[in-house]
Short mmCIF file of C-alpha atoms and ligand atoms in Angstrom, two decimals:
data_model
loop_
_atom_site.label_atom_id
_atom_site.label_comp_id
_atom_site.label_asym_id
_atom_site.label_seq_id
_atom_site.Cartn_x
_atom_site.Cartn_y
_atom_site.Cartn_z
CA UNK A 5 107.66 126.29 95.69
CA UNK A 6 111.00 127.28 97.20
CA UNK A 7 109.18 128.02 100.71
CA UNK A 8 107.84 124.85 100.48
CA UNK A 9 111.10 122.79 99.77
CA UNK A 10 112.37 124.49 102.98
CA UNK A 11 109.67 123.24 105.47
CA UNK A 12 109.93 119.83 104.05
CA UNK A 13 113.17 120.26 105.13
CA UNK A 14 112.58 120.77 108.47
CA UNK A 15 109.24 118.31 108.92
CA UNK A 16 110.14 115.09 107.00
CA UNK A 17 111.95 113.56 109.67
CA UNK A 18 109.72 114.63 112.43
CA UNK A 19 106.30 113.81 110.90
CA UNK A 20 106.72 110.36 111.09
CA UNK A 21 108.73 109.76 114.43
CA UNK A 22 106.07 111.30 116.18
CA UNK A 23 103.81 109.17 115.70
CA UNK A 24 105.53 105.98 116.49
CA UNK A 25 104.38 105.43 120.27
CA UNK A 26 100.97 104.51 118.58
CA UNK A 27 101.79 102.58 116.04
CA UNK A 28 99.77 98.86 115.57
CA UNK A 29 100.79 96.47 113.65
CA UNK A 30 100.06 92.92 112.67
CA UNK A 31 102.21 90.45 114.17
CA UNK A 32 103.63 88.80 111.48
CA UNK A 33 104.29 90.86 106.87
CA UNK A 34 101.80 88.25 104.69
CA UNK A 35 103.91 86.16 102.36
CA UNK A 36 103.87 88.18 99.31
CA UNK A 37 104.30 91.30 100.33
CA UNK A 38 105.27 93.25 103.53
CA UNK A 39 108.34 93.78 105.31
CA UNK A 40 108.58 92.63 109.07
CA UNK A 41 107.27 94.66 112.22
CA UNK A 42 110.90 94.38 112.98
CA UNK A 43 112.64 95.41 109.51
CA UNK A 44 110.56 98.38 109.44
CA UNK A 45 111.51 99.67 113.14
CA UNK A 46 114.84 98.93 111.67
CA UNK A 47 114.43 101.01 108.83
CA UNK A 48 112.83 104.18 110.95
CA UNK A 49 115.81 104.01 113.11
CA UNK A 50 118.22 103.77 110.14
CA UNK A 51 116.74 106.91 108.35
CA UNK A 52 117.56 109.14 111.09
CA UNK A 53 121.37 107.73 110.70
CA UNK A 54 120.81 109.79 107.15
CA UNK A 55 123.47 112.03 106.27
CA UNK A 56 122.52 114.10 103.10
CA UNK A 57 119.25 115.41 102.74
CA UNK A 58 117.52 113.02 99.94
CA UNK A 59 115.58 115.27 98.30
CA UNK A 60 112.00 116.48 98.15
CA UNK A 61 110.19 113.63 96.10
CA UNK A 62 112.37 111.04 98.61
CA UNK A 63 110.95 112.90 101.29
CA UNK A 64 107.71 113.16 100.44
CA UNK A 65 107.24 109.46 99.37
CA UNK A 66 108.63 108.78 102.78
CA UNK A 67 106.39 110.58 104.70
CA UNK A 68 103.27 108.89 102.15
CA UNK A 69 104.53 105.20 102.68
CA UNK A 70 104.89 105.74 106.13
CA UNK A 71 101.67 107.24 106.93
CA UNK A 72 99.98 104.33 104.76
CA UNK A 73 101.48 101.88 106.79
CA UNK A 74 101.19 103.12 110.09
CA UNK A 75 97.40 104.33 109.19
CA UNK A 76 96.06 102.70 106.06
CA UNK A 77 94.72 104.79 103.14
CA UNK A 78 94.68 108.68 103.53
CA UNK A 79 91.15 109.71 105.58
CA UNK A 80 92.05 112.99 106.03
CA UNK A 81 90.25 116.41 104.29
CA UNK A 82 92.40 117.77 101.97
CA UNK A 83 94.10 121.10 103.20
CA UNK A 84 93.34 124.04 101.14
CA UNK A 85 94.45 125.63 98.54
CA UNK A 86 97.33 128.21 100.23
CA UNK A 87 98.40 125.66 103.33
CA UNK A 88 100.94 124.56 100.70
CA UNK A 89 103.26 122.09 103.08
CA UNK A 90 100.20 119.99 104.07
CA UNK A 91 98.77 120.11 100.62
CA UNK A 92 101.74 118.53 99.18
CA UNK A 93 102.25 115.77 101.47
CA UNK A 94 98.52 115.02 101.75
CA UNK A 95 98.41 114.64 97.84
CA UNK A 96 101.65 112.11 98.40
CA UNK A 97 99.96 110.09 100.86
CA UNK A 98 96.61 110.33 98.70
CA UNK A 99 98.50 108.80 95.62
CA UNK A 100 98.88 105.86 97.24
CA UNK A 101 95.24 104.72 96.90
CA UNK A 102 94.31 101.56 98.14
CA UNK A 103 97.89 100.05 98.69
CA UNK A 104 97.67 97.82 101.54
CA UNK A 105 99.87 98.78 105.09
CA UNK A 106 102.16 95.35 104.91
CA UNK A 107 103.03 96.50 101.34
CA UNK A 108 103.23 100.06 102.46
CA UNK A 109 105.75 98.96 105.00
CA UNK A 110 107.66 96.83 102.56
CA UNK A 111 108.33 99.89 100.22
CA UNK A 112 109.15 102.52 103.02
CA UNK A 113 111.84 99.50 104.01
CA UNK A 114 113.07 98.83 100.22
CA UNK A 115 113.23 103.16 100.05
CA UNK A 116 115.03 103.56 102.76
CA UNK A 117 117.53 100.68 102.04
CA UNK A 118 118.10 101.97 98.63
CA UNK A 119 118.66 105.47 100.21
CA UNK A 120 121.41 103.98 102.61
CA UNK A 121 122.85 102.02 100.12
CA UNK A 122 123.08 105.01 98.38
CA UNK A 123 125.33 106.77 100.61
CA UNK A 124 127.40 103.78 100.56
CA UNK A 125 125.73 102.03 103.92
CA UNK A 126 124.78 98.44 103.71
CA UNK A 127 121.18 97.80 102.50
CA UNK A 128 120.44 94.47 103.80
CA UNK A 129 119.17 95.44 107.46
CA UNK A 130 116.40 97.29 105.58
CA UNK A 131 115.65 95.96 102.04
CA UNK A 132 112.80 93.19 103.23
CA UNK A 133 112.93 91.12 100.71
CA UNK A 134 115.42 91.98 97.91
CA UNK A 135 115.46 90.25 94.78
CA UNK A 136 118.27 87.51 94.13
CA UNK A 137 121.45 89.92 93.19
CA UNK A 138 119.93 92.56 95.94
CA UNK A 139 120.05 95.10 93.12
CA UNK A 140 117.99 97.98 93.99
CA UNK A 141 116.57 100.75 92.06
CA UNK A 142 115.53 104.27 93.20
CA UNK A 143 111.87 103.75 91.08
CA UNK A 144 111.21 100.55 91.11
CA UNK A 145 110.68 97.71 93.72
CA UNK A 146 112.16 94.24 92.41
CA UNK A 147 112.36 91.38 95.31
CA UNK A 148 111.69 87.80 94.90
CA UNK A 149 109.16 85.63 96.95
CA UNK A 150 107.20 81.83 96.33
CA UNK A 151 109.30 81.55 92.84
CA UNK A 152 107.70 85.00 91.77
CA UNK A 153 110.35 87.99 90.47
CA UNK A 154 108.23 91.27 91.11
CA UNK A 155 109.40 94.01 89.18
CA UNK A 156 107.36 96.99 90.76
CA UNK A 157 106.88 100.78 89.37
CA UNK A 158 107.51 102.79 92.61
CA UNK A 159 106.68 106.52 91.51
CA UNK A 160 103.33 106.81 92.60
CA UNK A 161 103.14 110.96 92.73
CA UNK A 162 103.89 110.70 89.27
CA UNK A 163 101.48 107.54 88.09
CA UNK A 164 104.43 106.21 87.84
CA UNK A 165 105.45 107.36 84.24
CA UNK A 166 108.51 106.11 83.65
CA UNK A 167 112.06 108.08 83.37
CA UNK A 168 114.65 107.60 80.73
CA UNK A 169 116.38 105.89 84.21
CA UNK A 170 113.67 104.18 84.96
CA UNK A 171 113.41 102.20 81.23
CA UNK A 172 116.94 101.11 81.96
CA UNK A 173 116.71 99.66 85.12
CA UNK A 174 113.40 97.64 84.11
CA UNK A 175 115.70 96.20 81.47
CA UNK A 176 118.57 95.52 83.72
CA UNK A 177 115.81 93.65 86.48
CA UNK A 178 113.88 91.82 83.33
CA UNK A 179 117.63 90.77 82.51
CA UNK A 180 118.14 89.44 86.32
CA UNK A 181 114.33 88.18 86.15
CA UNK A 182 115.20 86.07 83.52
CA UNK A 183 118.22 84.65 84.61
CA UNK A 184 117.45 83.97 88.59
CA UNK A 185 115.61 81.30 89.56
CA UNK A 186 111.82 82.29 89.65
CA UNK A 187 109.57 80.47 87.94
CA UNK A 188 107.33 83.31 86.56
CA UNK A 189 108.20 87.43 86.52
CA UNK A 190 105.32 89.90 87.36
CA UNK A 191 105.21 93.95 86.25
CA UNK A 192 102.50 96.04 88.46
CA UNK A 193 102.46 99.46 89.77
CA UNK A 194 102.69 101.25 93.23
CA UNK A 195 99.89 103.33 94.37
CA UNK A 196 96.97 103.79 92.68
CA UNK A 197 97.99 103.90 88.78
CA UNK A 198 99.80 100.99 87.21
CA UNK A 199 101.50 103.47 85.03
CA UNK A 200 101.04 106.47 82.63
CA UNK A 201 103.49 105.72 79.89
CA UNK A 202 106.39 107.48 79.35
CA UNK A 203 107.57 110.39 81.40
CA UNK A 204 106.63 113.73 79.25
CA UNK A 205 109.90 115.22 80.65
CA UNK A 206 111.95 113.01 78.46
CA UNK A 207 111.44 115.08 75.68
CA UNK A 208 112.18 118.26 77.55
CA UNK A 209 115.96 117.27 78.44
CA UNK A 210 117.53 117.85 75.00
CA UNK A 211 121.38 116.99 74.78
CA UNK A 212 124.38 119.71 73.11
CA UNK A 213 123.23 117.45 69.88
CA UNK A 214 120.08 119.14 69.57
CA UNK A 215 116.47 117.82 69.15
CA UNK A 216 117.57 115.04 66.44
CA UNK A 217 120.24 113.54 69.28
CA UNK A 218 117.34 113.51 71.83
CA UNK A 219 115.01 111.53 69.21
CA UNK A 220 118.06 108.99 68.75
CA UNK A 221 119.06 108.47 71.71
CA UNK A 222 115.38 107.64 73.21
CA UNK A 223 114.82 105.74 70.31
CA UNK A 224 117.63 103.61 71.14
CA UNK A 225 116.85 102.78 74.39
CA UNK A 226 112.55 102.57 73.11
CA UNK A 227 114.13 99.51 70.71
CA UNK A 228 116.34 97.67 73.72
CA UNK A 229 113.38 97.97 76.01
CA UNK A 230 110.72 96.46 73.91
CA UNK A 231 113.40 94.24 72.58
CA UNK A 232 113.74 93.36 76.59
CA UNK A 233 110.30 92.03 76.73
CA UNK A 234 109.87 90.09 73.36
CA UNK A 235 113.24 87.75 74.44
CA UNK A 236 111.86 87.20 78.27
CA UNK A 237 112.13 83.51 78.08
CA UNK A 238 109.51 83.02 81.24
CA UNK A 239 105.93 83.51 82.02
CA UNK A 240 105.58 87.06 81.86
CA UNK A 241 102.03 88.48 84.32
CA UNK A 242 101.05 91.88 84.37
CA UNK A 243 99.10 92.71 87.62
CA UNK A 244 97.30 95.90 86.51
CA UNK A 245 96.10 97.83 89.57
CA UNK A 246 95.21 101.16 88.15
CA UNK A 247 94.79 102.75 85.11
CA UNK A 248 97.24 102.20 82.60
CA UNK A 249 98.62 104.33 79.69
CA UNK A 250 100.88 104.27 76.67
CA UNK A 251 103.92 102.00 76.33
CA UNK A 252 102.03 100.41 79.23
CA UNK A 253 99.49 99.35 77.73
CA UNK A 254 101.22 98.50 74.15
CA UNK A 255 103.48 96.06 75.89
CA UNK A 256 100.58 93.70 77.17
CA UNK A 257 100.30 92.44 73.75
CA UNK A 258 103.51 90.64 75.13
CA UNK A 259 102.87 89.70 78.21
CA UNK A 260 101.45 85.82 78.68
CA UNK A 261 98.72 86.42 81.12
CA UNK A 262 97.38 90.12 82.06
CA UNK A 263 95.30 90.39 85.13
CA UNK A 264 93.45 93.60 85.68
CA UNK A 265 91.48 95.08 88.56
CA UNK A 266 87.95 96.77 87.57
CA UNK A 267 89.39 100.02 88.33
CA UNK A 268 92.03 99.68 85.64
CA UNK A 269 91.73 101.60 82.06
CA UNK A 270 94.03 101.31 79.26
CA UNK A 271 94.63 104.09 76.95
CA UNK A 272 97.00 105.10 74.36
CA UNK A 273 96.52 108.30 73.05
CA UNK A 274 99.71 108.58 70.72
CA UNK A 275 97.93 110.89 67.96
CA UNK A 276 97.12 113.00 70.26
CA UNK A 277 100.60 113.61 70.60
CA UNK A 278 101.77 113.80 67.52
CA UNK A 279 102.85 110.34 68.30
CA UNK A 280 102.80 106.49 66.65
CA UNK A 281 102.04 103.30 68.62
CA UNK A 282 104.94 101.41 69.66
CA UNK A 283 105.56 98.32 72.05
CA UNK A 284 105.00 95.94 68.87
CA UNK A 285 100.80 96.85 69.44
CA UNK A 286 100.90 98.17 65.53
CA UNK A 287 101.05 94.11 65.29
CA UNK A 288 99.98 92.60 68.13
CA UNK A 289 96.52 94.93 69.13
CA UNK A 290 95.29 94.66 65.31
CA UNK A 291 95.78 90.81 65.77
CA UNK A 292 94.44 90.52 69.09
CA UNK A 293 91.56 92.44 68.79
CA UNK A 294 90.77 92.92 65.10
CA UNK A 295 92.22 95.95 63.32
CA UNK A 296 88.68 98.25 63.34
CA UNK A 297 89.14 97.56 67.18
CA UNK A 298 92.77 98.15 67.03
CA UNK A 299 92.35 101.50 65.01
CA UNK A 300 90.03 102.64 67.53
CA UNK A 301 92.43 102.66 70.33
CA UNK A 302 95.69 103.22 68.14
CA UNK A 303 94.66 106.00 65.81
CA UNK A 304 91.76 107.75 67.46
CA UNK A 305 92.86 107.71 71.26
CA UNK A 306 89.74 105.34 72.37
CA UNK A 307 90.06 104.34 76.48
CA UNK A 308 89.00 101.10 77.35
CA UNK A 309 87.31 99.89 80.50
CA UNK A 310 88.82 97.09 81.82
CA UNK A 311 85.77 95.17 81.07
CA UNK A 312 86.07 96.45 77.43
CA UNK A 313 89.75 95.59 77.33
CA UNK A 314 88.76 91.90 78.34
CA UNK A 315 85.90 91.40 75.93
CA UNK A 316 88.74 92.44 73.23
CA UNK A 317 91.21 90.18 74.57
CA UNK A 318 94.21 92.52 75.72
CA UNK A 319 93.34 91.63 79.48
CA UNK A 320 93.13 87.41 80.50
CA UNK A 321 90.78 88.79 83.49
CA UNK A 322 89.26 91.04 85.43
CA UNK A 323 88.87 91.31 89.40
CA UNK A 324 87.06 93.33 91.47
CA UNK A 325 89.33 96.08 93.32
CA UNK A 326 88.24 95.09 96.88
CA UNK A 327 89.98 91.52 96.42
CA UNK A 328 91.96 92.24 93.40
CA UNK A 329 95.38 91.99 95.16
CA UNK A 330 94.28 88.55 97.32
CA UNK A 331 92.95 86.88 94.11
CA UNK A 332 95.90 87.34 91.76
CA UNK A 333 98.69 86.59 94.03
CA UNK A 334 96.50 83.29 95.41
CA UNK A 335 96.72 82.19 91.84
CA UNK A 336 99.60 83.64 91.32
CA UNK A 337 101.55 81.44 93.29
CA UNK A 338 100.00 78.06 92.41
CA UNK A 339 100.72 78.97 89.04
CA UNK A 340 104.35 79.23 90.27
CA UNK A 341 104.53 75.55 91.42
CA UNK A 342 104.26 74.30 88.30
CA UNK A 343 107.32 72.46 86.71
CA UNK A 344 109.60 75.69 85.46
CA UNK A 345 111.59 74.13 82.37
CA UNK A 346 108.11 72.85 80.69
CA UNK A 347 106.48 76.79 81.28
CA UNK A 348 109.02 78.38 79.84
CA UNK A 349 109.71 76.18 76.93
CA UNK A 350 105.74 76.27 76.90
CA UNK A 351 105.67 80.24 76.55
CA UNK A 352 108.85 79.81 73.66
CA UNK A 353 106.77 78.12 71.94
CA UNK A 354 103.97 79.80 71.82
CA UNK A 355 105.87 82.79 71.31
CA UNK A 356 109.10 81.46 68.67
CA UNK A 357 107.23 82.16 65.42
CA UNK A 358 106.64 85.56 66.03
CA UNK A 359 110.19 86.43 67.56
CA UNK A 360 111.26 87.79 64.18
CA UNK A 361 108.20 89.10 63.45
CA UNK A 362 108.07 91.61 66.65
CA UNK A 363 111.70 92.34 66.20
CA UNK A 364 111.00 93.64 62.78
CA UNK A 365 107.79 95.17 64.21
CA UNK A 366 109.90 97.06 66.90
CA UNK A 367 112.03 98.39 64.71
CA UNK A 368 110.19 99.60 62.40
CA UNK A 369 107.69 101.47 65.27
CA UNK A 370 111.22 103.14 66.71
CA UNK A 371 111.56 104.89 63.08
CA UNK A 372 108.66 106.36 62.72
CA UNK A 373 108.93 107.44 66.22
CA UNK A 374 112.19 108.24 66.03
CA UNK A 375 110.83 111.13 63.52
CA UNK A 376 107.78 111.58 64.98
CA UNK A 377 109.39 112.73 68.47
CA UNK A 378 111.30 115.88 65.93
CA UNK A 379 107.71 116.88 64.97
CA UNK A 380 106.27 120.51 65.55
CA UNK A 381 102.68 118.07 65.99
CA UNK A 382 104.63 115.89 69.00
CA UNK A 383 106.20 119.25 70.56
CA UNK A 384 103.76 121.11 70.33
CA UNK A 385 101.81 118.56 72.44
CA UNK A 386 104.21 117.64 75.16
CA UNK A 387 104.14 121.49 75.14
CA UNK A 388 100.18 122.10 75.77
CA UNK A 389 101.00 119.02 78.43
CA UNK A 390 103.23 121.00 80.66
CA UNK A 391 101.39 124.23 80.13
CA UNK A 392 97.78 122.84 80.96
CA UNK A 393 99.61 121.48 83.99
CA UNK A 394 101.37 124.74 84.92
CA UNK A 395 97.94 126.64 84.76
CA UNK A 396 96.22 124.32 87.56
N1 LIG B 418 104.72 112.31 82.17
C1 LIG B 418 105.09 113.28 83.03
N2 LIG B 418 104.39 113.56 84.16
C2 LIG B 418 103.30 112.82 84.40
C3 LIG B 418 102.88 111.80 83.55
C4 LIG B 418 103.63 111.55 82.38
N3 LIG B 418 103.31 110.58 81.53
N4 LIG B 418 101.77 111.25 84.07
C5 LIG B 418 101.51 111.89 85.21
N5 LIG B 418 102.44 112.83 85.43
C6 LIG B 418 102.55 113.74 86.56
C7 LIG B 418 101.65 114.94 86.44
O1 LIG B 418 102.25 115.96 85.67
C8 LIG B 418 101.48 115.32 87.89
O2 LIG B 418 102.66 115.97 88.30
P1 LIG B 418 102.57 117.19 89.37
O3 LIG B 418 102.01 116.57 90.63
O4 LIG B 418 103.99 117.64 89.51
O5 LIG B 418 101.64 118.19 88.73
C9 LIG B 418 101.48 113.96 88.61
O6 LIG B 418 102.09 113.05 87.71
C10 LIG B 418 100.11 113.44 88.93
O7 LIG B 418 99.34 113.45 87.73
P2 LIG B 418 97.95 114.24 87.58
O8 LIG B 418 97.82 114.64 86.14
O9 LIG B 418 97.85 115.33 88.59
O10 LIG B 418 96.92 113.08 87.96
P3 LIG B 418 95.51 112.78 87.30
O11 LIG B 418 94.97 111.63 88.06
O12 LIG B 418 94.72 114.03 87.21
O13 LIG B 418 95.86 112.34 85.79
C11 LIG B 418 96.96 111.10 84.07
C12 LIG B 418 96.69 111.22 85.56
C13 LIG B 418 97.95 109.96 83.86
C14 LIG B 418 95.67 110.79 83.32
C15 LIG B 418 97.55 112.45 83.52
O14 LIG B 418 98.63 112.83 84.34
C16 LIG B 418 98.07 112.32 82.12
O15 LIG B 418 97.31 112.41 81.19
N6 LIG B 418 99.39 112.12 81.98
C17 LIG B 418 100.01 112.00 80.69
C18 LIG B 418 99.86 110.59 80.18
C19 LIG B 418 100.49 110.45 78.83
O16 LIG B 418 100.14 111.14 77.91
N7 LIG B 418 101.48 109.52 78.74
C20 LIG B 418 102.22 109.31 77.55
C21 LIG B 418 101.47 108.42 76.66
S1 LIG B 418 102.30 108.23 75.13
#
């Protein structure tokens, strides 16, 4: 791997400016998403201005998002086995799936902004559209556009699980969501997953406290995030592009409207891992669905179609993947013209008798996991997890 780190190295900069001469782009980003022709030849030039090398997985979504938006979906043979450089990059521009070149372009802006801003440069050449504060987070995408906040997963080589980081800066942008002035907040994913729960390396950085601190700790942070979600005082949309697992798919029991592509599945295979459901689904799945349904998926690991997920009542509707984006983000924004003070007091209300309820809910799920996560069952299968993974 060490060989391969090297001649990143040396290629990451060079892949990409190559191939600018033939680049073609629309003339003008489309109003959701994309940044301009403009900010991006702004960003290219402002990545060579780079001083510290950003790292590997920077470099490698870099080279992805720009090949995706300068060429549209990968549509080249994978490299074999041994060419291990190519390999590599072609599996990071691969894990982009289907995402579209203007919101390619717009991420490969936002990335390099936030890697500028980073080295304390200004952001705001590059970031296309950031969101009203201009926060921005290495992981996720947040801007603002036609009264929608989108708070975006941006770890697509991973499925974008989600880092002990990454739960605290969706927290910090639900907290800015909530209090800017959009009139509804969407979650989605980058790439082609929407996201596969938490990150299994959590539970491999223990602290000088010991296995017990680690379950604490995580637990913690488990009850503020949920707790995040079940205060969001505005309509809250998930766009689910891709599959969809864990805490992922717990949490839409509190979302107001979930929207799904055909290609999505949701699965939440907690006993498998010596786990217990969390997200407030103990509560919310058994009374969406039914509790024989709810078992199903919550004790005995069952994955649901998207279709399936629909008929049950966990996803508002389902789109086919060719027009998936287009259809959700036409309705998307009509549904953000209407009046904002009577849909969010509309959503409190819907939502105010069960506020205490799901608090209560939360914490008592963040116990038993808070246990669960010192278990020989749960180590033993974030352990066969990493080893299954090693042996590939
Ligand atoms: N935690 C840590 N790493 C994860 C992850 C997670 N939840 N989900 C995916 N990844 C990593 C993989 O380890 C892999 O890393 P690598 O490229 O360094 O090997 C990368 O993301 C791509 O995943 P991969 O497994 O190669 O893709 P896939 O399409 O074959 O499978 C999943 C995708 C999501 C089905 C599979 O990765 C998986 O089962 N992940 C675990 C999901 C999970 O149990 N989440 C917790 C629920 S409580």
């Amino acid at each position: 791997m060490a060989g391969v780190a090297l001649r990143l190295r040396a290629t990451w900069r060079c892949v990409h400016l190559r191939s600018i001469p033939s680049l073609k782009f629309h003339s003008s980003a489309s109003p959701m998403m994309g940044a301009t022709v403009e900010q991006f030849e702004q960003a290219k030039n402002r990545l060579s201005t780079l001083k510290k090398d950003p790292g590997n997985e920077a470099k490698l979504k870099i080279y992805a998002l720009f090949k995706q938006a300068t060429r549209g979906p990968c549509d080249t043979p994978k490299p074999g086995m041994l060419d291990f450089v190519n390999k590599v990059k072609w599996d990071a521009w691969k894990s982009l799936g289907s995402v579209s070149q203007d919101e390619a372009r717009q991420q490969y802006c936002d990335l390099i902004g936030s890697l500028v801003e980073a080295e304390g440069g200004s952001s705001a050449q590059v970031a296309a559209k950031p969101a009203g504060s201009g926060t921005t987070y290495e992981t996720l995408l947040v801007s603002t556009e036609d009264d929608i906040t989108t708070i975006k997963l941006n770890r697509p080589a991973k499925k974008n699980a989600i880092t002990t980081e990454m739960y605290n800066d969706i927290i910090a942008a639900l907290d800015q969501a909530a209090k800017d002035d959009s009139v509804i907040t969407v979650f989605t994913g980058a790439g082609d997953f929407y996201c596969s729960g938490n990150d299994l390396s959590n539970f491999t950085k223990i602290p000088e406290g010991g296995v017990e601190e680690m379950a604490q700790q995580g637990g913690d942070l488990l009850r503020k995030y949920v707790k995040a979600y079940i205060d969001f005082p505005k309509p809250l949309v998930a766009v689910v592009n891709g599959p969809a697992v864990g805490i992922s798919v717990t949490l839409l029991g509190l979302f107001d409207l979930v929207y799904a592509t055909d290609r999505a599945s949701f699965h939440t295979p907690f006993t498998q891992l010596g786990q217990s459901a969390e997200g407030c689904s103990s509560y919310t799945f058994p009374k969406i669905m039914g509790p024989a349904k709810a078992s199903e998926m919550l004790l005995f690991n069952k994955k649901l179609s998207a279709v399936q997920a629909c008929e049950l009542g966990l996803v508002t509707e389902v789109f086919p993947d060719s027009s998936f984006q287009s259809e959700v983000w036409s309705r998307l924004k009509e549904y953000a013209k209407l009046p904002p003070q009577s849909l969010s007091l509309s959503k409190q209300l819907v939502r105010s008798m069960e506020k205490d309820r799901l608090h209560a809910v939360n914490d008592a799920e963040v116990k038993r996991l808070t246990e669960r996560w010192t278990s020989d069952e749960c180590f033993n299968a974030v352990m066969s997890f990493f080893q299954a993974k090693a042996k590939l």
